[in-house]
PDB file of C-alpha atoms in Angstrom:
ATOM      1  CA  MET A 934     -24.561 -25.110 -25.775  1.00  0.00           C
ATOM      2  CA  ILE A 935     -27.134 -26.496 -23.347  1.00  0.00           C
ATOM      3  CA  LYS A 936     -24.753 -29.209 -22.142  1.00  0.00           C
ATOM      4  CA  VAL A 937     -22.113 -26.591 -21.346  1.00  0.00           C
ATOM      5  CA  VAL A 938     -24.637 -24.619 -19.289  1.00  0.00           C
ATOM      6  CA  GLN A 939     -25.762 -27.761 -17.470  1.00  0.00           C
ATOM      7  CA  LYS A 940     -22.192 -28.727 -16.607  1.00  0.00           C
ATOM      8  CA  GLY A 941     -21.457 -25.182 -15.491  1.00  0.00           C
ATOM      9  CA  LEU A 942     -24.543 -25.136 -13.277  1.00  0.00           C
ATOM     10  CA  ALA A 943     -23.607 -28.491 -11.736  1.00  0.00           C
ATOM     11  CA  LEU A 944     -20.088 -27.218 -11.036  1.00  0.00           C
ATOM     12  CA  VAL A 945     -21.431 -24.066  -9.410  1.00  0.00           C
ATOM     13  CA  LEU A 946     -23.775 -26.118  -7.199  1.00  0.00           C
ATOM     14  CA  VAL A 947     -20.950 -28.420  -6.102  1.00  0.00           C
ATOM     15  CA  LEU A 948     -18.697 -25.463  -5.310  1.00  0.00           C
ATOM     16  CA  LEU A 949     -21.488 -23.736  -3.403  1.00  0.00           C
ATOM     17  CA  ALA A 950     -22.147 -26.901  -1.376  1.00  0.00           C
ATOM     18  CA  PHE A 951     -18.406 -27.160  -0.637  1.00  0.00           C
ATOM     19  CA  VAL A 952     -18.241 -23.550   0.561  1.00  0.00           C
ATOM     20  CA  ILE A 953     -21.318 -24.020   2.739  1.00  0.00           C
ATOM     21  CA  GLY A 954     -19.826 -27.220   4.138  1.00  0.00           C
ATOM     22  CA  THR A 955     -16.539 -25.682   5.143  1.00  0.00           C
ATOM     23  CA  GLN A 956     -18.189 -22.755   6.914  1.00  0.00           C
ATOM     24  CA  ASN A 957     -20.650 -24.718   9.085  1.00  0.00           C
ATOM     25  CA  PRO A 958     -19.139 -27.704  10.936  1.00  0.00           C
ATOM     26  CA  ASN A 959     -21.588 -27.540  13.904  1.00  0.00           C
ATOM     27  CA  LEU A 960     -23.867 -30.487  14.692  1.00  0.00           C
ATOM     28  CA  VAL A 961     -27.640 -29.927  14.828  1.00  0.00           C
ATOM     29  CA  ASN A 962     -30.475 -32.186  15.947  1.00  0.00           C
ATOM     30  CA  VAL A 963     -33.046 -32.765  13.171  1.00  0.00           C
ATOM     31  CA  ASN A 964     -36.492 -34.050  14.191  1.00  0.00           C
ATOM     32  CA  TYR A 965     -38.382 -35.951  11.501  1.00  0.00           C
ATOM     33  CA  ILE A 966     -42.001 -37.016  11.803  1.00  0.00           C
ATOM     34  CA  VAL A 967     -41.010 -40.489  12.983  1.00  0.00           C
ATOM     35  CA  ALA A 968     -37.405 -40.178  14.133  1.00  0.00           C
ATOM     36  CA  SER A 969     -34.600 -37.738  14.793  1.00  0.00           C
ATOM     37  CA  SER A 970     -30.911 -37.578  13.965  1.00  0.00           C
ATOM     38  CA  THR A 971     -27.870 -35.431  14.482  1.00  0.00           C
ATOM     39  CA  LEU A 972     -26.314 -34.030  11.305  1.00  0.00           C
ATOM     40  CA  PRO A 973     -23.665 -31.455  10.529  1.00  0.00           C
ATOM     41  CA  LEU A 974     -25.282 -28.122   9.714  1.00  0.00           C
ATOM     42  CA  SER A 975     -23.445 -28.026   6.389  1.00  0.00           C
ATOM     43  CA  THR A 976     -24.997 -31.325   5.302  1.00  0.00           C
ATOM     44  CA  LEU A 977     -28.460 -30.191   6.292  1.00  0.00           C
ATOM     45  CA  MET A 978     -28.078 -26.885   4.435  1.00  0.00           C
ATOM     46  CA  SER A 979     -26.718 -28.624   1.323  1.00  0.00           C
ATOM     47  CA  VAL A 980     -29.564 -31.151   1.268  1.00  0.00           C
ATOM     48  CA  CYS A 981     -32.171 -28.412   1.707  1.00  0.00           C
ATOM     49  CA  PHE A 982     -30.536 -26.332  -1.032  1.00  0.00           C
ATOM     50  CA  ILE A 983     -30.457 -29.244  -3.494  1.00  0.00           C
ATOM     51  CA  ILE A 984     -34.077 -30.163  -2.694  1.00  0.00           C
ATOM     52  CA  GLY A 985     -35.067 -26.538  -3.307  1.00  0.00           C
ATOM     53  CA  VAL A 986     -33.260 -26.451  -6.647  1.00  0.00           C
ATOM     54  CA  PHE A 987     -34.928 -29.727  -7.651  1.00  0.00           C
ATOM     55  CA  ILE A 988     -38.406 -28.469  -6.717  1.00  0.00           C
ATOM     56  CA  GLY A 989     -37.745 -25.232  -8.599  1.00  0.00           C
ATOM     57  CA  CYS A 990     -36.709 -27.157 -11.703  1.00  0.00           C
ATOM     58  CA  VAL A 991     -39.784 -29.395 -11.530  1.00  0.00           C
ATOM     59  CA  VAL A 992     -42.101 -26.388 -11.196  1.00  0.00           C
ATOM     60  CA  SER A 993     -40.328 -24.590 -14.046  1.00  0.00           C
ATOM     61  CA  VAL A 994     -40.610 -27.610 -16.335  1.00  0.00           C
ATOM     62  CA  ALA A 995     -44.308 -27.914 -15.508  1.00  0.00           C
ATOM     63  CA  VAL A 996     -44.976 -24.244 -16.257  1.00  0.00           C
ATOM     64  CA  PHE A 997     -42.924 -24.212 -19.451  1.00  0.00           C
ATOM     65  CA  SER A 998     -44.487 -27.416 -20.765  1.00  0.00           C
ATOM     66  CA  LYS A 999     -47.963 -26.008 -20.114  1.00  0.00           C
ATOM     67  CA  LEU A1000     -47.048 -22.811 -21.984  1.00  0.00           C
ATOM     68  CA  LYS A1001     -45.507 -24.740 -24.883  1.00  0.00           C
ATOM     69  CA  TRP A1002     -48.635 -26.881 -25.166  1.00  0.00           C
ATOM     70  CA  GLN A1003     -50.817 -23.764 -25.140  1.00  0.00           C
ATOM     71  CA  ASN A1004     -48.607 -22.191 -27.808  1.00  0.00           C
ATOM     72  CA  TYR A1005     -48.883 -25.335 -29.947  1.00  0.00           C
ATOM     73  CA  ARG A1006     -52.691 -25.341 -29.704  1.00  0.00           C
ATOM     74  CA  LEU A1007     -52.885 -21.642 -30.592  1.00  0.00           C
ATOM     75  CA  LYS A1008     -50.609 -22.106 -33.609  1.00  0.00           C
ATOM     76  CA  LYS A1009     -52.685 -25.061 -34.774  1.00  0.00           C
ATOM     77  CA  SER A1010     -55.883 -23.065 -34.368  1.00  0.00           C
ATOM     78  CA  ASN A1011     -54.313 -20.139 -36.245  1.00  0.00           C
ATOM     79  CA  ARG A1012     -53.292 -22.416 -39.125  1.00  0.00           C
ATOM     80  CA  GLN A1013     -56.813 -23.812 -39.355  1.00  0.00           C
ATOM     81  CA  MET A1014     -58.310 -20.311 -39.387  1.00  0.00           C
ATOM     82  CA  THR A1015     -55.949 -19.096 -42.116  1.00  0.00           C
ATOM     83  CA  THR A1016     -56.711 -22.093 -44.328  1.00  0.00           C
ATOM     84  CA  ASP A1017     -60.448 -21.567 -43.810  1.00  0.00           C
ATOM     85  CA  THR A1018     -60.258 -17.887 -44.789  1.00  0.00           C
ATOM     86  CA  GLU A1019     -58.186 -18.615 -47.902  1.00  0.00           C
ATOM     87  CA  ARG A1020     -60.910 -20.851 -49.347  1.00  0.00           C
TER      88      ARG A1020
END
């Protein structure tokens, strides 16, 4: 089930990038810290969108892993307390 959702999400992202790309063919000047370049606006928007999705996924994984670890510790503590009270 998870693989189907992942493939569906990837397909949606590719389609969204394609739609953005076809609507914005203008060239823009991008200034980096060290250099600058001229890119199509569609490419710049797609790259920024994908970077944003990646950062969102990394933050979500960090938050969920922290919560899962906290849940594990609480369950372990609860098990220890119940075995101590049964004695």
